[in-house]
Amino acid sequence: MDSISLFNLGGKRALVTGSSRGIGFGIAAALAGAGAEVILNGRDPAALGDAASRLADDGALNVKALAFDVTSEDSVEDAIAHAETEIGPIDILVNNAGMQHRAPLEEWPLEKFRQVIDTNLTSAFIVGRAVARGMIARRHGKIINICSVMSNLARPSIAPYAASKAAIANLTRGMAVDWSKHGLNVNGIAPGYIRTELNEALLKNQEFNSWVEKRTPMGRWGDPAELGGAAIFLASEASTFVNGHILYVDGAFTATV
């Protein structure tokens, strides 16, 4: 018996949205390290090119870049059709694209609310639906939606973000219920506080940084690379009977009061 081979992603192709930096880039690097061909996504071709070069420099053997807007149905449909015909079938999808905005809830602009929902939630539906059609036809596929500790919790000034992350957790369960009969596995990863460019302002805020370190039982922020093992597990044949599950990678943040 060779249990390690269950985690081998050789011969698989993974699309990771919002992967030019941060959590998306960390997950893409992990999947590439497990043998997958990786398709990076973002809206900035130059940033995608830089990210692809960094992965190649780190030893990734087959990296592509695909610029498209995950919130635009037309853009997504065109990009996925191009990927499936010109690059190859997508075996693994990681819906990672996301954004944050902070303000007192009574001052949140409606356009920002809609932007957060569209970027964090609607995009996962649009991209997931487009990719799932090919997976359903092939009777196999892995979809991983990036949730958050805020899928279960809330903090002042980010209620719409928390709402989007709670919704994507239940969208994950709904996708699993609808698509598991077609051979798909759909699960989520819920990161805790991770050191990324998106959180740079929080990392520099001494009071907030201290709160995170005290609130997290492990006493520190996580690194994007620490999400890689969870992503490999959920993308691989090691998780064939795991469906509709949200895996928290948060240093025990949600396990304590």
Short mmCIF file of C-alpha atoms in Angstrom, two decimals:
data_model
loop_
_atom_site.label_atom_id
_atom_site.label_comp_id
_atom_site.label_asym_id
_atom_site.label_seq_id
_atom_site.Cartn_x
_atom_site.Cartn_y
_atom_site.Cartn_z
CA MET A 1 0.00 0.00 0.00
CA ASP A 2 1.28 3.45 -0.96
CA SER A 3 -0.84 5.96 0.93
CA ILE A 4 1.40 8.88 -0.05
CA SER A 5 0.42 8.43 -3.70
CA LEU A 6 -3.15 9.41 -2.78
CA PHE A 7 -1.90 12.98 -2.40
CA ASN A 8 -0.06 13.06 -5.74
CA LEU A 9 -1.63 15.58 -8.13
CA GLY A 10 0.49 14.61 -11.13
CA GLY A 11 -1.55 14.76 -14.33
CA LYS A 12 -4.16 17.09 -12.76
CA ARG A 13 -4.87 20.65 -13.79
CA ALA A 14 -5.89 23.26 -11.21
CA LEU A 15 -7.39 26.73 -11.70
CA VAL A 16 -6.91 29.04 -8.70
CA THR A 17 -8.75 32.35 -8.84
CA GLY A 18 -7.18 35.45 -7.32
CA SER A 19 -3.80 33.76 -7.28
CA SER A 20 -1.28 36.43 -8.20
CA ARG A 21 -0.50 36.91 -4.50
CA GLY A 22 -1.51 36.05 -0.94
CA ILE A 23 -3.54 32.98 -0.07
CA GLY A 24 -4.28 32.16 -3.72
CA PHE A 25 -0.60 32.20 -4.64
CA GLY A 26 0.27 30.07 -1.60
CA ILE A 27 -2.33 27.46 -2.54
CA ALA A 28 -1.26 27.48 -6.19
CA ALA A 29 2.35 26.89 -5.11
CA ALA A 30 1.30 23.97 -2.92
CA LEU A 31 -0.74 22.33 -5.68
CA ALA A 32 2.16 22.78 -8.12
CA GLY A 33 4.50 21.23 -5.56
CA ALA A 34 2.21 18.19 -5.41
CA GLY A 35 2.53 17.79 -9.19
CA ALA A 36 -0.45 19.68 -10.58
CA GLU A 37 -0.39 21.93 -13.62
CA VAL A 38 -1.55 25.29 -12.31
CA ILE A 39 -3.56 28.02 -14.02
CA LEU A 40 -3.22 31.32 -12.21
CA ASN A 41 -6.01 33.88 -12.41
CA GLY A 42 -6.39 37.59 -11.75
CA ARG A 43 -7.35 40.75 -13.59
CA ASP A 44 -3.81 42.19 -13.96
CA PRO A 45 -1.82 40.36 -16.67
CA ALA A 46 1.48 41.86 -15.46
CA ALA A 47 0.94 40.67 -11.89
CA LEU A 48 -0.05 37.24 -13.17
CA GLY A 49 3.09 37.06 -15.28
CA ASP A 50 5.24 37.91 -12.26
CA ALA A 51 3.46 35.27 -10.16
CA ALA A 52 3.90 32.63 -12.85
CA SER A 53 7.60 33.45 -13.08
CA ARG A 54 7.99 33.12 -9.30
CA LEU A 55 6.33 29.70 -9.35
CA ALA A 56 8.53 28.57 -12.23
CA ASP A 57 11.63 29.82 -10.42
CA ASP A 58 10.56 27.75 -7.41
CA GLY A 59 10.38 24.61 -9.54
CA ALA A 60 6.80 24.49 -10.82
CA LEU A 61 6.92 22.59 -14.11
CA ASN A 62 3.77 23.78 -15.84
CA VAL A 63 2.21 27.15 -14.99
CA LYS A 64 -0.27 29.11 -17.07
CA ALA A 65 -1.81 32.54 -16.50
CA LEU A 66 -5.39 33.38 -17.41
CA ALA A 67 -6.59 36.95 -16.85
CA PHE A 68 -10.35 37.36 -16.46
CA ASP A 69 -12.88 39.07 -14.19
CA VAL A 70 -14.46 36.49 -11.89
CA THR A 71 -17.45 38.77 -11.26
CA SER A 72 -18.40 38.97 -14.96
CA GLU A 73 -20.46 36.09 -16.32
CA ASP A 74 -19.36 36.75 -19.92
CA SER A 75 -15.70 37.01 -18.96
CA VAL A 76 -15.85 33.79 -16.95
CA GLU A 77 -17.71 31.81 -19.62
CA ASP A 78 -15.23 32.89 -22.31
CA ALA A 79 -12.20 32.17 -20.11
CA ILE A 80 -13.34 28.72 -19.00
CA ALA A 81 -14.25 27.75 -22.56
CA HIS A 82 -10.78 28.86 -23.67
CA ALA A 83 -9.10 26.96 -20.84
CA GLU A 84 -10.99 23.73 -21.49
CA THR A 85 -10.29 23.76 -25.22
CA GLU A 86 -6.86 25.38 -25.47
CA ILE A 87 -5.16 24.41 -22.18
CA GLY A 88 -6.98 21.29 -21.10
CA PRO A 89 -9.73 20.03 -18.80
CA ILE A 90 -9.87 21.62 -15.36
CA ASP A 91 -9.71 18.91 -12.69
CA ILE A 92 -9.41 21.18 -9.64
CA LEU A 93 -10.95 24.60 -9.01
CA VAL A 94 -10.05 26.81 -6.07
CA ASN A 95 -12.44 29.75 -5.70
CA ASN A 96 -10.17 32.11 -3.80
CA ALA A 97 -10.80 35.58 -5.30
CA GLY A 98 -11.91 37.97 -2.60
CA MET A 99 -11.82 41.49 -1.22
CA GLN A 100 -12.34 43.35 2.04
CA HIS A 101 -13.66 46.76 3.02
CA ARG A 102 -13.94 48.17 6.52
CA ALA A 103 -16.33 50.84 7.78
CA PRO A 104 -18.97 51.26 10.49
CA LEU A 105 -21.95 49.33 9.18
CA GLU A 106 -24.23 52.38 9.21
CA GLU A 107 -21.74 54.11 6.89
CA TRP A 108 -21.14 51.25 4.45
CA PRO A 109 -21.83 52.44 0.88
CA LEU A 110 -24.24 50.22 -1.01
CA GLU A 111 -21.84 49.95 -3.94
CA LYS A 112 -19.14 48.56 -1.63
CA PHE A 113 -21.60 46.04 -0.16
CA ARG A 114 -22.46 44.83 -3.64
CA GLN A 115 -18.79 44.72 -4.64
CA VAL A 116 -17.87 42.57 -1.62
CA ILE A 117 -20.77 40.18 -2.27
CA ASP A 118 -20.00 39.96 -5.99
CA THR A 119 -16.27 39.36 -5.44
CA ASN A 120 -16.44 36.98 -2.48
CA LEU A 121 -19.64 35.07 -3.18
CA THR A 122 -21.17 35.56 -6.62
CA SER A 123 -17.83 34.90 -8.31
CA ALA A 124 -17.65 31.45 -6.72
CA PHE A 125 -21.09 30.65 -8.13
CA ILE A 126 -20.25 31.97 -11.62
CA VAL A 127 -16.85 30.28 -11.89
CA GLY A 128 -17.99 27.15 -10.06
CA ARG A 129 -20.97 26.69 -12.37
CA ALA A 130 -18.87 27.18 -15.52
CA VAL A 131 -16.16 24.73 -14.41
CA ALA A 132 -18.59 22.20 -12.96
CA ARG A 133 -20.22 21.61 -16.34
CA GLY A 134 -17.04 20.04 -17.67
CA MET A 135 -16.42 18.15 -14.43
CA ILE A 136 -19.98 16.75 -14.51
CA ALA A 137 -19.47 15.54 -18.08
CA ARG A 138 -16.24 13.82 -16.99
CA ARG A 139 -17.80 12.48 -13.75
CA HIS A 140 -14.92 13.78 -11.65
CA GLY A 141 -13.72 17.06 -10.17
CA LYS A 142 -12.61 18.84 -7.05
CA ILE A 143 -13.86 22.30 -6.06
CA ILE A 144 -12.47 24.14 -3.05
CA ASN A 145 -14.09 27.39 -1.93
CA ILE A 146 -12.13 29.70 0.35
CA CYS A 147 -14.27 30.58 3.33
CA SER A 148 -13.07 32.23 6.55
CA VAL A 149 -13.32 32.14 10.32
CA MET A 150 -15.83 34.91 9.59
CA SER A 151 -18.05 32.25 8.04
CA ASN A 152 -19.01 31.55 11.66
CA LEU A 153 -18.09 34.77 13.47
CA ALA A 154 -18.26 38.54 13.09
CA ARG A 155 -16.24 41.61 14.04
CA PRO A 156 -17.06 45.31 14.04
CA SER A 157 -16.80 47.11 10.67
CA ILE A 158 -16.84 43.99 8.41
CA ALA A 159 -20.44 42.71 8.62
CA PRO A 160 -20.91 42.47 4.80
CA TYR A 161 -17.62 40.56 4.50
CA ALA A 162 -18.74 38.16 7.23
CA ALA A 163 -22.09 37.76 5.47
CA SER A 164 -20.34 36.90 2.20
CA LYS A 165 -18.15 34.30 3.92
CA ALA A 166 -21.07 32.73 5.78
CA ALA A 167 -22.89 32.49 2.47
CA ILE A 168 -19.99 30.88 0.64
CA ALA A 169 -19.77 28.22 3.33
CA ASN A 170 -23.40 27.29 2.70
CA LEU A 171 -22.94 27.62 -1.08
CA THR A 172 -20.18 25.03 -0.66
CA ARG A 173 -22.59 22.67 1.06
CA GLY A 174 -25.20 23.31 -1.62
CA MET A 175 -22.75 22.62 -4.42
CA ALA A 176 -21.79 19.36 -2.73
CA VAL A 177 -25.43 18.32 -2.38
CA ASP A 178 -26.22 19.11 -6.04
CA TRP A 179 -23.03 17.87 -7.66
CA SER A 180 -21.76 14.95 -5.58
CA LYS A 181 -24.04 12.58 -7.53
CA HIS A 182 -22.02 13.55 -10.61
CA GLY A 183 -18.70 12.55 -9.03
CA LEU A 184 -17.64 15.98 -7.75
CA ASN A 185 -16.20 16.77 -4.33
CA VAL A 186 -16.92 20.31 -3.12
CA ASN A 187 -15.39 21.50 0.13
CA GLY A 188 -14.19 24.69 1.77
CA ILE A 189 -11.11 25.92 3.60
CA ALA A 190 -11.69 28.51 6.31
CA PRO A 191 -8.43 30.33 7.08
CA GLY A 192 -7.80 32.21 10.28
CA TYR A 193 -5.72 35.37 10.32
CA ILE A 194 -3.08 34.91 7.61
CA ARG A 195 -0.08 37.13 6.82
CA THR A 196 -0.97 38.50 3.37
CA GLU A 197 -0.83 41.79 1.50
CA LEU A 198 -4.59 42.11 2.11
CA ASN A 199 -3.93 42.16 5.85
CA GLU A 200 -0.84 44.40 5.72
CA ALA A 201 -2.57 47.33 7.45
CA LEU A 202 -3.74 45.02 10.27
CA LEU A 203 -0.28 43.54 10.67
CA LYS A 204 1.15 47.03 11.07
CA ASN A 205 -1.50 47.97 13.63
CA GLN A 206 0.20 47.09 16.92
CA GLU A 207 -3.04 46.91 18.88
CA PHE A 208 -4.78 44.66 16.36
CA ASN A 209 -1.70 42.50 15.83
CA SER A 210 -1.46 41.96 19.58
CA TRP A 211 -5.16 41.07 19.73
CA VAL A 212 -4.76 38.42 16.99
CA GLU A 213 -1.77 36.86 18.74
CA LYS A 214 -3.59 36.74 22.08
CA ARG A 215 -6.91 35.58 20.59
CA THR A 216 -5.33 32.75 18.57
CA PRO A 217 -4.37 29.83 20.86
CA MET A 218 -1.25 29.16 18.77
CA GLY A 219 -0.18 32.72 19.53
CA ARG A 220 0.56 33.91 15.99
CA TRP A 221 -0.72 34.65 12.51
CA GLY A 222 -0.66 31.90 9.91
CA ASP A 223 1.31 31.95 6.67
CA PRO A 224 -0.24 31.31 3.23
CA ALA A 225 1.91 28.20 2.82
CA GLU A 226 0.21 26.67 5.86
CA LEU A 227 -3.01 26.37 3.87
CA GLY A 228 -1.24 24.24 1.29
CA GLY A 229 -1.62 20.90 3.04
CA ALA A 230 -5.37 21.32 3.43
CA ALA A 231 -5.67 22.30 -0.24
CA ILE A 232 -3.66 19.29 -1.42
CA PHE A 233 -5.78 16.98 0.72
CA LEU A 234 -9.09 18.34 -0.60
CA ALA A 235 -7.79 18.38 -4.20
CA SER A 236 -6.46 14.84 -4.11
CA GLU A 237 -7.77 11.28 -4.12
CA ALA A 238 -7.16 11.21 -0.36
CA SER A 239 -10.50 13.02 0.11
CA THR A 240 -12.84 11.06 -2.17
CA PHE A 241 -15.56 10.71 0.51
CA VAL A 242 -15.14 14.20 1.96
CA ASN A 243 -17.95 16.38 0.62
CA GLY A 244 -19.63 19.55 1.84
CA HIS A 245 -17.06 20.00 4.61
CA ILE A 246 -15.51 23.27 5.79
CA LEU A 247 -11.96 22.69 7.03
CA TYR A 248 -10.81 25.38 9.46
CA VAL A 249 -7.12 26.23 9.30
CA ASP A 250 -7.01 28.85 12.02
CA GLY A 251 -4.59 27.93 14.81
CA ALA A 252 -7.60 26.95 17.00
CA PHE A 253 -9.11 30.46 16.70
CA THR A 254 -12.66 29.12 16.42
CA ALA A 255 -12.11 26.45 19.08
CA THR A 256 -11.83 28.87 22.00
CA VAL A 257 -13.82 31.62 23.69
#
